[in-house]
Coordinates of C-alpha atoms in Angstrom, one line a residue:
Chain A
X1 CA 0.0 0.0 0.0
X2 CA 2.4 2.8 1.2
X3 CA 4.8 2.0 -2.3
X4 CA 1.5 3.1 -4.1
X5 CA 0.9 6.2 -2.3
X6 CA 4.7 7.1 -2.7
X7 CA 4.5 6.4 -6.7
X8 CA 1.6 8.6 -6.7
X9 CA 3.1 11.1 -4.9
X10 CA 6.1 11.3 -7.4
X11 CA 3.9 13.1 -9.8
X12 CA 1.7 15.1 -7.7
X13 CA 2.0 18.3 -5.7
X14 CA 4.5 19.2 -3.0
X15 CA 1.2 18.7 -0.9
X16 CA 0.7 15.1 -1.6
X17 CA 4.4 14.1 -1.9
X18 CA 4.2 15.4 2.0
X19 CA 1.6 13.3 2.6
X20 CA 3.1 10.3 0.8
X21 CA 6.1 10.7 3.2
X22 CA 4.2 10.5 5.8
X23 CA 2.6 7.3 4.2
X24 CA 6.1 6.1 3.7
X25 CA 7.2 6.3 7.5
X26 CA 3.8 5.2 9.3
X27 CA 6.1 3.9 12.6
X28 CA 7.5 7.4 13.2
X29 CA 4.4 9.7 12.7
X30 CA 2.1 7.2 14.8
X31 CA 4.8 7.4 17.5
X32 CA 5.2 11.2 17.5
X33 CA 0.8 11.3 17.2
X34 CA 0.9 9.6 20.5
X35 CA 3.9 11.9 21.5
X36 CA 1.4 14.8 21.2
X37 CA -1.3 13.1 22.9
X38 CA 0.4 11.9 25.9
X39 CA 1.9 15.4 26.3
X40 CA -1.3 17.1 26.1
X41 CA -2.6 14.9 29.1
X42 CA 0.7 16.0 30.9
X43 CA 0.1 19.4 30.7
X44 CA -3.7 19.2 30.9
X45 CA -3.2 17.6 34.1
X46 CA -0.8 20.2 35.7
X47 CA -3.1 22.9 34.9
X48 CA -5.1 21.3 37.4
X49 CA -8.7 22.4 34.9
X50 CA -10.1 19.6 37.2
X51 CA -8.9 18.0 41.0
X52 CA -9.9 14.5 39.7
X53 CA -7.8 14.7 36.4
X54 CA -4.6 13.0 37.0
X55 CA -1.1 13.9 34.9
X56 CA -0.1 11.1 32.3
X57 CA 2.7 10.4 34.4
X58 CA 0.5 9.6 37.3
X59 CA -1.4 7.8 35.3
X60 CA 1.1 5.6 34.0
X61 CA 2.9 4.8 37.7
X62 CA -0.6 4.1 38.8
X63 CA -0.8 1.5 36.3
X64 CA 2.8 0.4 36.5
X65 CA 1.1 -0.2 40.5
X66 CA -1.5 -2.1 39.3
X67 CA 0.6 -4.3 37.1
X68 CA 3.5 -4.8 39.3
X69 CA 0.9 -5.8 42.6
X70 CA -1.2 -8.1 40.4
X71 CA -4.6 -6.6 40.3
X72 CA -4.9 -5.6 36.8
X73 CA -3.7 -8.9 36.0
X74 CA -6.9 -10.6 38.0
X75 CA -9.2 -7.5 36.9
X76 CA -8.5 -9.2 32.9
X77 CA -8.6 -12.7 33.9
X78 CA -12.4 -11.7 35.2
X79 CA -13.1 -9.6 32.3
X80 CA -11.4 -11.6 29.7
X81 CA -14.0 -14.5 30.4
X82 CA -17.1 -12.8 29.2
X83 CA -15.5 -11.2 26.6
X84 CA -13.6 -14.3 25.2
X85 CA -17.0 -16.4 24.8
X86 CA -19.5 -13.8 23.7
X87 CA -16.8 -12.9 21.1
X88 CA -16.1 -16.7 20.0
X89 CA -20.5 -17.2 20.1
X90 CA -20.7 -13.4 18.0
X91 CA -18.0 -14.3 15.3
X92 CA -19.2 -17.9 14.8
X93 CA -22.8 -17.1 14.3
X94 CA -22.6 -14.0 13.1
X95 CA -20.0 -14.9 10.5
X96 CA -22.3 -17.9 9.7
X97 CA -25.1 -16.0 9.8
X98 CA -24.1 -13.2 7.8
X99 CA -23.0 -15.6 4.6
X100 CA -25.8 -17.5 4.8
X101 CA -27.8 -14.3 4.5
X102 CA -25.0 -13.2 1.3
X103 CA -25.9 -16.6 -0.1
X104 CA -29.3 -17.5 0.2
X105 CA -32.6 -15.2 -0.7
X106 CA -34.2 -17.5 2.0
X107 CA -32.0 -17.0 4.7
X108 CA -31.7 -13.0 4.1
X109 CA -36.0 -12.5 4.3
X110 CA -36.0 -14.8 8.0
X111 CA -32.4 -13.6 9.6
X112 CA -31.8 -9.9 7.9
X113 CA -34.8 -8.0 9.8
X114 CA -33.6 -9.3 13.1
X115 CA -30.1 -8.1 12.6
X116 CA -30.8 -4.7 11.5
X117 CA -33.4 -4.6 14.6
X118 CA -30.5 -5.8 16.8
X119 CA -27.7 -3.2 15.3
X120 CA -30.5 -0.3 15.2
X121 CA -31.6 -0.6 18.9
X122 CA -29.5 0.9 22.1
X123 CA -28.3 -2.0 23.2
X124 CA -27.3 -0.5 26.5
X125 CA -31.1 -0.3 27.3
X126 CA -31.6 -3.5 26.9
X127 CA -29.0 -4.6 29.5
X128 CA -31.5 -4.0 32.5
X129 CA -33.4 -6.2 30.8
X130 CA -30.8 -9.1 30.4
X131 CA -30.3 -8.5 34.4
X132 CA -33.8 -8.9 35.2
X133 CA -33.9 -12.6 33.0
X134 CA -30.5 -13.9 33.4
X135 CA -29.3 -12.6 36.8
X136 CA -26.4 -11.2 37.2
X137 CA -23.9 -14.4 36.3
X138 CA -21.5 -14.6 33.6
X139 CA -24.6 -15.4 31.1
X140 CA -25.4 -12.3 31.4
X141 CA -22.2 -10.9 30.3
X142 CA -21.9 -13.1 27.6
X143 CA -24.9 -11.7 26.4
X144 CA -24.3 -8.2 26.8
X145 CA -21.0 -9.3 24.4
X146 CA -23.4 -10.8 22.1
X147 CA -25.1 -8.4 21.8
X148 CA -23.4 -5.7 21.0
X149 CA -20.5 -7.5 18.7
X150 CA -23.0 -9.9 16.5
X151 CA -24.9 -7.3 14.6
X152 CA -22.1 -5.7 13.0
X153 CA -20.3 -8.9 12.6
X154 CA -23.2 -10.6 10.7
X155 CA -24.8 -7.8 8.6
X156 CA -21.0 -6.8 7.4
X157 CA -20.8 -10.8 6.7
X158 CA -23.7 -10.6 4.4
X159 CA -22.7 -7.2 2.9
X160 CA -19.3 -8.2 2.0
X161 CA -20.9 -11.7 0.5
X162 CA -23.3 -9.4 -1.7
X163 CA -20.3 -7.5 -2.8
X164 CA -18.5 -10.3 -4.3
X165 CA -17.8 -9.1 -8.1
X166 CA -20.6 -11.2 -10.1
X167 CA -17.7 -11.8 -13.1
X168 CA -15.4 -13.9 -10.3
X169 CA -18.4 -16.1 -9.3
X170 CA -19.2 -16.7 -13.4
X171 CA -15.7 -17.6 -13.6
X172 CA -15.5 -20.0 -11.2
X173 CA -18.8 -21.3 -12.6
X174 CA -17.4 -21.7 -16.3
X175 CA -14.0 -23.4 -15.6
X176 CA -17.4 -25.8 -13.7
X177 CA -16.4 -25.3 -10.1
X178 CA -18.5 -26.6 -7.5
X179 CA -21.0 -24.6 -5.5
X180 CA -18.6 -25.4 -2.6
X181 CA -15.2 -24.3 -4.5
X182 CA -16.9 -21.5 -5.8
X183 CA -17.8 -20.5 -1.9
X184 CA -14.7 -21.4 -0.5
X185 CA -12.0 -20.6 -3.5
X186 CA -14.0 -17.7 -5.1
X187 CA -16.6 -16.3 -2.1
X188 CA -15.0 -15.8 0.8
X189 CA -11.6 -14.9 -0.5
X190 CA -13.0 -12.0 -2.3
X191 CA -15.6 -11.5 0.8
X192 CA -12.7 -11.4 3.6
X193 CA -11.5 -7.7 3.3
X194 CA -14.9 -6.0 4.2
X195 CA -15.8 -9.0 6.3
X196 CA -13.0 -8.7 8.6
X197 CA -13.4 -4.9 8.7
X198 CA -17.1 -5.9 10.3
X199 CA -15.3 -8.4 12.3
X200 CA -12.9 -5.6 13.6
X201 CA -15.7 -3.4 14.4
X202 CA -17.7 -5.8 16.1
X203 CA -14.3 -6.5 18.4
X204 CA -14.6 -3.3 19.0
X205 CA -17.9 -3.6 19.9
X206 CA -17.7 -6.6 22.3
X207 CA -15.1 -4.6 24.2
X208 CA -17.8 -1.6 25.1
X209 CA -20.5 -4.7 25.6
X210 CA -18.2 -6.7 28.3
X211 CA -17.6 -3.0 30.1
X212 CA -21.0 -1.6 30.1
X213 CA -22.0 -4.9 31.6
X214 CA -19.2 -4.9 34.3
X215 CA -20.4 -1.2 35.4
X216 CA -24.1 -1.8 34.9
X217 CA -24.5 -5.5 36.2
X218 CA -22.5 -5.9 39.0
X219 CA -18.7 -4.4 38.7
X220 CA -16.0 -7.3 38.3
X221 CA -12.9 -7.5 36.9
X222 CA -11.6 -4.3 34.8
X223 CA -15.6 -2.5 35.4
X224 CA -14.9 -3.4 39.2
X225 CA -11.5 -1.4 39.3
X226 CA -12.7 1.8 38.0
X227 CA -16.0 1.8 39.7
X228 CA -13.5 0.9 43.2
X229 CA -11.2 3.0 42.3
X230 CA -13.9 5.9 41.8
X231 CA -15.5 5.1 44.5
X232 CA -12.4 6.0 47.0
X233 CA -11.5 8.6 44.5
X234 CA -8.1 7.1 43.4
X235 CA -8.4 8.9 40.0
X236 CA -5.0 7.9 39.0
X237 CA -6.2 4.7 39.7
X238 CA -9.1 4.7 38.1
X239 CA -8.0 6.4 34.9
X240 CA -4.9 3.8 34.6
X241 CA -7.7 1.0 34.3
X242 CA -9.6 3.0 31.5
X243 CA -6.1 3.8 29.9
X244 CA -5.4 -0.4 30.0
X245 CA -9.0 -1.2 28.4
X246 CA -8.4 1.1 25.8
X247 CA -4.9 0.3 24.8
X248 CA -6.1 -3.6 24.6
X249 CA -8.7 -2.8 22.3
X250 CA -6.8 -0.8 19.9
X251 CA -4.0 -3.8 20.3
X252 CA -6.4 -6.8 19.6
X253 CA -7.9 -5.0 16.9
X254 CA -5.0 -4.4 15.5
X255 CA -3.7 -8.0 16.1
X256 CA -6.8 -9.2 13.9
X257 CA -5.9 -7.3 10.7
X258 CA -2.5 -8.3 10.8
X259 CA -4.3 -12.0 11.2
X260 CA -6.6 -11.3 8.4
X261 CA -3.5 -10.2 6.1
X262 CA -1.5 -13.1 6.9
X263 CA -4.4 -15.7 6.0
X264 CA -6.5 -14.3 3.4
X265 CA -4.5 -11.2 1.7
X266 CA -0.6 -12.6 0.3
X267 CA -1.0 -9.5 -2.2
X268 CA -0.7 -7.2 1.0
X269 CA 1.7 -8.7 2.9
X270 CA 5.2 -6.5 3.4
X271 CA 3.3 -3.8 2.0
Chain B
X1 CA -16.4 -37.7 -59.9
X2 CA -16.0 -34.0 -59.7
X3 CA -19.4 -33.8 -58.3
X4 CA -18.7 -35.8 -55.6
X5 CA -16.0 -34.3 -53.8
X6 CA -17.5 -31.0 -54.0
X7 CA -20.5 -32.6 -52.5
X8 CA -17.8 -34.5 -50.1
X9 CA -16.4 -31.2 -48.9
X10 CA -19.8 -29.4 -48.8
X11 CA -20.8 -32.3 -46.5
X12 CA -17.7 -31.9 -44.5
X13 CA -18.4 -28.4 -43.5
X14 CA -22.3 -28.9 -42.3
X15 CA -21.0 -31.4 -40.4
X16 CA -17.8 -29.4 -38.8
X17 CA -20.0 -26.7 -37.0
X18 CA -18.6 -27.9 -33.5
X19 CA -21.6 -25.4 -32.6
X20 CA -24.7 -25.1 -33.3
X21 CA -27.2 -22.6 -31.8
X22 CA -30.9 -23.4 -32.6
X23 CA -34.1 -21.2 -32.3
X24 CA -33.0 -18.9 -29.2
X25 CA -35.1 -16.6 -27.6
X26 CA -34.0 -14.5 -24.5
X27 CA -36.1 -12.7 -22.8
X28 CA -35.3 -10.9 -19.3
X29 CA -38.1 -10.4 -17.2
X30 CA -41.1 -10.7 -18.8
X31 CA -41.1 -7.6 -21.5
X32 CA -37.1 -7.3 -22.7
X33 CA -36.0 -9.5 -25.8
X34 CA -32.7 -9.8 -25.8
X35 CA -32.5 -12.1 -28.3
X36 CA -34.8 -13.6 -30.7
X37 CA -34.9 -16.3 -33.2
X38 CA -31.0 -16.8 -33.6
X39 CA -29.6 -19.7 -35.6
X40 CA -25.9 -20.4 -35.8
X41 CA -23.4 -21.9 -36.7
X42 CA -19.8 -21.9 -35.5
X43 CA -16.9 -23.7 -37.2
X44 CA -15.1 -26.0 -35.9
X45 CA -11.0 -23.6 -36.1
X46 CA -12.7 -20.5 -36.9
X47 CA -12.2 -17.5 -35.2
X48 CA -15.8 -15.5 -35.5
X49 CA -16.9 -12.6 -34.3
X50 CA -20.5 -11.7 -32.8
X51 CA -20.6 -7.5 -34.2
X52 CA -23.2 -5.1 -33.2
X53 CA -24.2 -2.0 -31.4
X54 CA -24.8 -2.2 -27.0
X55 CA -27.8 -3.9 -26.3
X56 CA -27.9 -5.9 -29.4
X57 CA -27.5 -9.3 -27.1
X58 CA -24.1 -9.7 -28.3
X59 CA -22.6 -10.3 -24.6
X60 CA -26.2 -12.6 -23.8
X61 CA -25.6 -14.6 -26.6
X62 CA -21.8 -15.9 -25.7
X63 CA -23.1 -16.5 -22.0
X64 CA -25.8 -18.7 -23.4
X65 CA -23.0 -20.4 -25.6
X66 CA -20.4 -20.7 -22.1
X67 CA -24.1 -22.0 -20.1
X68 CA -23.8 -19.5 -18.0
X69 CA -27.5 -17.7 -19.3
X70 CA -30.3 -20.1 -20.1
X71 CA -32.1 -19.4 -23.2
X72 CA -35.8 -18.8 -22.8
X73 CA -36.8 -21.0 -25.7
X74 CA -33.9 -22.8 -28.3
X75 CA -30.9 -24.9 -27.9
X76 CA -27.1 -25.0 -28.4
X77 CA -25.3 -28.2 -29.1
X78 CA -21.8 -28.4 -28.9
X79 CA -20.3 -31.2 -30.3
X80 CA -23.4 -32.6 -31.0
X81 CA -24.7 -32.5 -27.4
X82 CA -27.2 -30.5 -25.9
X83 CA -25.7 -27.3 -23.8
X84 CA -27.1 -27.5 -19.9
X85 CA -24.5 -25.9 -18.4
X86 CA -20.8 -24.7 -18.6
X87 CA -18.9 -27.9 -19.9
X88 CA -15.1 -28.7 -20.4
X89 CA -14.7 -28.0 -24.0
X90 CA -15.3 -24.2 -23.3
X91 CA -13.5 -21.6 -21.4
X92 CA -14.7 -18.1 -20.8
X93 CA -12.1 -14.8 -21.2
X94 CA -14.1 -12.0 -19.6
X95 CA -14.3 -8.2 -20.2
X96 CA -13.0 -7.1 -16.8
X97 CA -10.5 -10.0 -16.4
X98 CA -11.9 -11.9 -13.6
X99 CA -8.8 -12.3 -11.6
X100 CA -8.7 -13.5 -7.6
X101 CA -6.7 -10.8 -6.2
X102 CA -5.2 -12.5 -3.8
X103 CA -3.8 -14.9 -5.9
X104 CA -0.4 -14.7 -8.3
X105 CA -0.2 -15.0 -11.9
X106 CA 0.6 -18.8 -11.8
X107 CA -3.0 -19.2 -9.6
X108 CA -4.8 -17.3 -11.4
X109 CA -3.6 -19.2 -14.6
X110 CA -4.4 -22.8 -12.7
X111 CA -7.5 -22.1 -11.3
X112 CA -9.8 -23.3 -14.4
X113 CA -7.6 -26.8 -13.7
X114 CA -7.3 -26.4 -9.6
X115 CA -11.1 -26.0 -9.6
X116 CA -10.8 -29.4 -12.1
X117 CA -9.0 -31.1 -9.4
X118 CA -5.7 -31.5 -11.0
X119 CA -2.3 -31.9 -8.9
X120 CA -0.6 -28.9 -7.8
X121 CA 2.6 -29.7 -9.8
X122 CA 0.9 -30.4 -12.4
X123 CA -1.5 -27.9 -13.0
X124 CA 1.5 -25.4 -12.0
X125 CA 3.5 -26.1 -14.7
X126 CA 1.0 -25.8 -17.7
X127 CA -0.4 -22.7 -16.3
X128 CA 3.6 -21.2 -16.5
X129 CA 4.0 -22.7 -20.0
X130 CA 0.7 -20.7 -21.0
X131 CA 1.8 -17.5 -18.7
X132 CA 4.8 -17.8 -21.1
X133 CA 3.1 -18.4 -24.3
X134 CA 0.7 -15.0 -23.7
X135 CA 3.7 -13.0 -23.3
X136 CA 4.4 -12.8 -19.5
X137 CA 7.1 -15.2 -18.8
X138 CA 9.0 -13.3 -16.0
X139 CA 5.5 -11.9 -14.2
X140 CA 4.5 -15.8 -12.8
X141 CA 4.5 -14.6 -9.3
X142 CA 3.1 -11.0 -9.2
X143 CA -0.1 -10.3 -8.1
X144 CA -2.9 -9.2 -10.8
X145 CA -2.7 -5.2 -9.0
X146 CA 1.3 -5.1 -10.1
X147 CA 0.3 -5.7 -13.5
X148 CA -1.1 -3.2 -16.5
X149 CA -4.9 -3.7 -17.8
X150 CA -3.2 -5.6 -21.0
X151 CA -1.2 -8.2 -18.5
X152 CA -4.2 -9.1 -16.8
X153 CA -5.9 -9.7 -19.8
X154 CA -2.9 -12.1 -21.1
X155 CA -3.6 -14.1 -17.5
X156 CA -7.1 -14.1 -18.5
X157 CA -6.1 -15.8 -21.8
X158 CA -3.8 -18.0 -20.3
X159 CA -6.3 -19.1 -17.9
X160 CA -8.8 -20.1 -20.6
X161 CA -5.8 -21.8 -22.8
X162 CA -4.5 -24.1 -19.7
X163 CA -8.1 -26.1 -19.2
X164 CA -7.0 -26.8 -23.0
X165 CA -10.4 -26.4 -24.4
X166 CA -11.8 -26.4 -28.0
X167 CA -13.7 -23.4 -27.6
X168 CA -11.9 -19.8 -26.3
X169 CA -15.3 -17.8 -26.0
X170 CA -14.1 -13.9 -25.4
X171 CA -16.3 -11.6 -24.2
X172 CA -15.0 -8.2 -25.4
X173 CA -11.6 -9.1 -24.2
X174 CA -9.9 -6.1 -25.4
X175 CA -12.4 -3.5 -24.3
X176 CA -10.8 -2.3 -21.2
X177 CA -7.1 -2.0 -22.0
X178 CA -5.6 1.2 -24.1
X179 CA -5.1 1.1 -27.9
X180 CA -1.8 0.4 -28.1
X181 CA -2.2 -2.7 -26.3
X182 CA -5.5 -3.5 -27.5
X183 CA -3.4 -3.9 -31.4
X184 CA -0.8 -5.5 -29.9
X185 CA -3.0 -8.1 -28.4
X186 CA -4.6 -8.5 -31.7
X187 CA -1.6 -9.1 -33.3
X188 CA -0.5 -11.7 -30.6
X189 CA -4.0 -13.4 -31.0
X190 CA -3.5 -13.9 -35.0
X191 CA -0.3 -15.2 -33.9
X192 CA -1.7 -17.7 -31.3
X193 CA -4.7 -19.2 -33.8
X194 CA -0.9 -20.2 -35.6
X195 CA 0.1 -22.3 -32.4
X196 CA -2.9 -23.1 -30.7
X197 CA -5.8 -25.0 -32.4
X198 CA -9.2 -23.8 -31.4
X199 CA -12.4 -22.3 -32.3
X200 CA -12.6 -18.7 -31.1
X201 CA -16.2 -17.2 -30.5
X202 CA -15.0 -13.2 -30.0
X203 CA -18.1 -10.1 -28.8
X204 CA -16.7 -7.0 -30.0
X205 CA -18.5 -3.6 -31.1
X206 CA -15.4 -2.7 -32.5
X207 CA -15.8 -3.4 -36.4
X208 CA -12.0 -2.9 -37.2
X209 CA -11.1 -5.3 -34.2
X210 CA -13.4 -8.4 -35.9
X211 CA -12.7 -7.9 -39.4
X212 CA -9.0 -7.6 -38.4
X213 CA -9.0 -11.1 -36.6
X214 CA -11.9 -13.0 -37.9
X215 CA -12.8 -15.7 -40.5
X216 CA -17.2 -14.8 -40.1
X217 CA -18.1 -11.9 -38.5
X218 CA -22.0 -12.3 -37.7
X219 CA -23.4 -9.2 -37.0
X220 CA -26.6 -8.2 -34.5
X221 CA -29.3 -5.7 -35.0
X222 CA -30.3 -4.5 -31.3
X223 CA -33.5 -4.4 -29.6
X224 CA -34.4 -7.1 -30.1
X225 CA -31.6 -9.0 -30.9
X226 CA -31.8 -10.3 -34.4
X227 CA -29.3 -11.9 -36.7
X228 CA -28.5 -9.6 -39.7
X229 CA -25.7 -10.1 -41.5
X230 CA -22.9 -12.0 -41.8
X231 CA -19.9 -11.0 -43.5
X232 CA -17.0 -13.9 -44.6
X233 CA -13.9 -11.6 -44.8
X234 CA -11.2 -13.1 -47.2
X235 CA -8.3 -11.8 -45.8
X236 CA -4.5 -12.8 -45.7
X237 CA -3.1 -12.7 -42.2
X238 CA -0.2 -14.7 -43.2
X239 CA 2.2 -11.6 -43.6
X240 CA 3.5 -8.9 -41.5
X241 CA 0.2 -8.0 -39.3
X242 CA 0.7 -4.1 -40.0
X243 CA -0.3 -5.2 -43.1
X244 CA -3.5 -6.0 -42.6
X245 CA -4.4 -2.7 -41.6
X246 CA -3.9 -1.3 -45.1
X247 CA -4.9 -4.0 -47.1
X248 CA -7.4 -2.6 -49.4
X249 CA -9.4 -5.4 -48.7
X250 CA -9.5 -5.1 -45.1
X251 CA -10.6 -0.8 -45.3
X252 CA -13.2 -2.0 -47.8
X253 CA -15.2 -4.5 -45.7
X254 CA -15.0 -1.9 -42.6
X255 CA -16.6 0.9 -44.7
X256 CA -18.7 -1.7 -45.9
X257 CA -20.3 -3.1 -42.5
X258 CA -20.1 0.4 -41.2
X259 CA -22.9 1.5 -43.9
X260 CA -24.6 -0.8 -42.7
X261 CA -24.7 -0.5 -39.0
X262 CA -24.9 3.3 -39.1
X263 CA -29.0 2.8 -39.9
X264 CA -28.9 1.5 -35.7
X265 CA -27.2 4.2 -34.5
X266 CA -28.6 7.0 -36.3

């Protein structure tokens, strides 16, 4: 990708020969991004705008704290266990679900409506609800997960099956492939890219369902340590743990497009 | 004694249509005839072209051929038996390429005989003798986005050559690359038909392109889509291709069919 934005670059503007420089060095400029941000904090936090903001240097002993005495560490292992299943349930049935839905008319009239119901509605208001049926156990959590991750996952499923270029799917069908080589040579190849961009976002997803249901269920693992740490206002505490949830996500989203690079995209690979 | 061999031959080519459309109607929907009435023939080492204006069912017609489209009403044979789907003996070249992506030149060249079932070794090493033999020895294990509009087109070709089938059916194959390379293709196709033995069923609405590479040119009248003409150019393509383009013969027949079609576009 970043050799095609410098080639393009070569016979554009000053302006876009900037840009493809900075296309050419991602590492640096993301680091000296975060530079800015992180300094920002710093100096937001000396100003002293608000008595519960902490400095980003607080911040970051108060989670070397957390790390170093083991509580983070449990805090995940609680958190981890809601999140981990009601991701595994929301990828395989909404993956499923969704290329079904791409392949069959049948499948997209009975499954489609619920989907777009599911991804319309404010989940968060429904999570009383899951409370009052399921308790306040891990099934809850699970489904609070489910819930929030599936949609995305399934309707981006089906899009990306829809989106599959009609002349690849003749091809396969004239050198007389199989309707199961065509879907698994031909389909979901082609499908992966804007699949896995659903699958990313409904990560993302599942990350804001598992915490919303550790501070609106009952508070365990990471929920429990800022509600805690609120509560007896540690701040720098409490913003370490939102600081830790955060980086995760970005880092297991990230994790999953290298994965999706390395399996379904060769073309992309050292790019 | 005479007589008889002229009958002989005559015989020889009713019989050597290798296919044979009969009595197809398309219709899309339940108001749009795409096609109506066609009857063909295609001989069996000919290259011919289907000519006519968009939306004469030039594009509907080959798909039919490849049994990709069903025909409304009507029949194709090839060899003899009854069309019902695609079959071995055919192999499509498509207008935007059809290339996977994510898969190199060599792939994209197998894939007619991966999706056969043959053996990776195998199937590797014809697809690189037909990378080679469409111009691209040296590109095996690019991906189609590293190549030029032309390339990808030349994989496309390779792809249909490698299932070695007797039919190459090309649906405006040189539509979406630049001039240049479109006559450049051309002349590697005249060049091919030398090598490779096959029938060639080509959809063009380019009326230089099919009287510069065919044997028939059959030409379409749109809305509906109705057989009107078809024009047997006699032309030498032994020679230097350049040529071609200034054989008197060859600037005739164009004027000639382009009388003809102006009436559709007018």
């Amino acid at each position: 990708m970043s050799s095609v934005q410098t080639n393009s670059g070569l016979i554009a503007g000053p302006t876009s020969r900037a840009f493809a420089m900075v296309g050419g060095t991602p590492l640096l400029w993301r680091l000296a991004s975060l530079a800015i941000f992180c300094a920002v904090w710093e100096i937001a936090g000396r100003t002293n705008f608000n008595w519960a903001f902490p400095t980003f240097f607080e911040t970051m002993a108060a989670l070397w704290s957390m790390l170093a005495d083991g509580s983070m560490i449990m805090a995940y292992g609680r958190t981890l266990e809601p999140l981990v299943i009601g991701l595994v349930i929301s990828l395989s049935i909404g993956v499923g679900a969704g290329v079904l839905m791409g392949l069959r008319r049948d499948a997209e009239w009975i499954t489609l409506p619920i989907f777009i119901t599911m991804q319309a509605a404010p989940m968060a208001a429904l999570i009383p609800l899951i409370t009052f049926v399921y308790g306040i156990g891990l099934t809850a959590k699970v489904l609070a997960v489910c819930m929030l991750a599936m949609p995305v996952i399934a309707i981006n499923s089906y899009k990306a099956v829809r989106n599959v270029p009609p002349s690849l799917v003749d091809m396969s069908q004239s050198f007389m492939g199989s309707r199961s080589q065509q879907v698994f040579k031909v389909i979901l190849p082609a499908a992966s890219p804007m699949m896995f961009a659903g699958i990313r976002l409904g990560v993302a997803e599942g990350f804001s369902g598992v915490v919303l249901a550790e501070l609106l269920i009952t508070p365990t693992g990471i929920g429990d340590l800022i509600t805690f740490n609120r509560s007896i206002a540690k701040f720098d505490h409490m913003y370490a743990a939102i600081f830790s949830i955060v980086a995760f996500a970005v880092i297991a989203v990230s994790l999953l497009h290298r994965l999706e690079i390395t399996i379904f995209r060769p073309e992309k690979r050292g790019a | 004694m005479n007589m008889n061999t002229a009958i002989n031959i005559q015989e020889q080519a009713a019989t050597d249509a290798i296919i044979e459309v009969r009595g197809v109607h398309k219709v899309y929907g339940e108001t749009v005839t795409a096609l109506q009435d066609i009857n063909l023939d295609f001989n069996r080492g000919e290259l011919t072209s289907l000519l006519g204006p968009s939306g004469c069912g030039k594009t509907t017609l080959l798909k039919i051929i490849a049994g990709l489209l069903k025909p409304t009403s009507g029949e194709v044979r090839v060899n003899g038996r009854p069309v019902t789907g695609p079959g071995p003996e055919r192999a499509f070249v498509f207008q935007d390429f059809a290339l996977m992506p994510w898969a190199t030149v060599v792939r994209n060249a197998a894939f007619g005989l991966e999706l056969q079932g043959v053996a990776k070794a195998e199937r590797e090493a014809r697809a690189r003798h037909y990378v080679e033999e469409v111009g691209l020895a040296g590109f095996e294990d690019k991906y189609p986005h590293e190549l030029s509009g032309g390339m990808r087109q030349r994989v496309g070709l390779a792809r249909a050559l490698a299932v070695d089938a007797d039919v190459l059916l090309m649906d405006e194959p040189f539509s979406a690359v630049d001039e240049q390379t479109r006559r450049k293709f051309q002349e590697d196709l005249i060049r091919l038909r030398e090598v490779e033995n096959k029938t060639f069923i080509l959809v063009t609405h380019s009326i230089e392109e099919s009287v510069y590479l065919s044997d028939r040119i059959i030409m379409l009248s749109p809305r509906p889509g109705r057989l009107n003409r078809i024009v047997t150019p006699e032309i030498d393509r032994s020679g230097d291709p350049d040529l071609i383009r200034r054989n008197p013969e060859y600037l005739d027949l164009i004027d000639e069919i382009w009388t003809g079609l102006r009436a559709y576009v007018e």
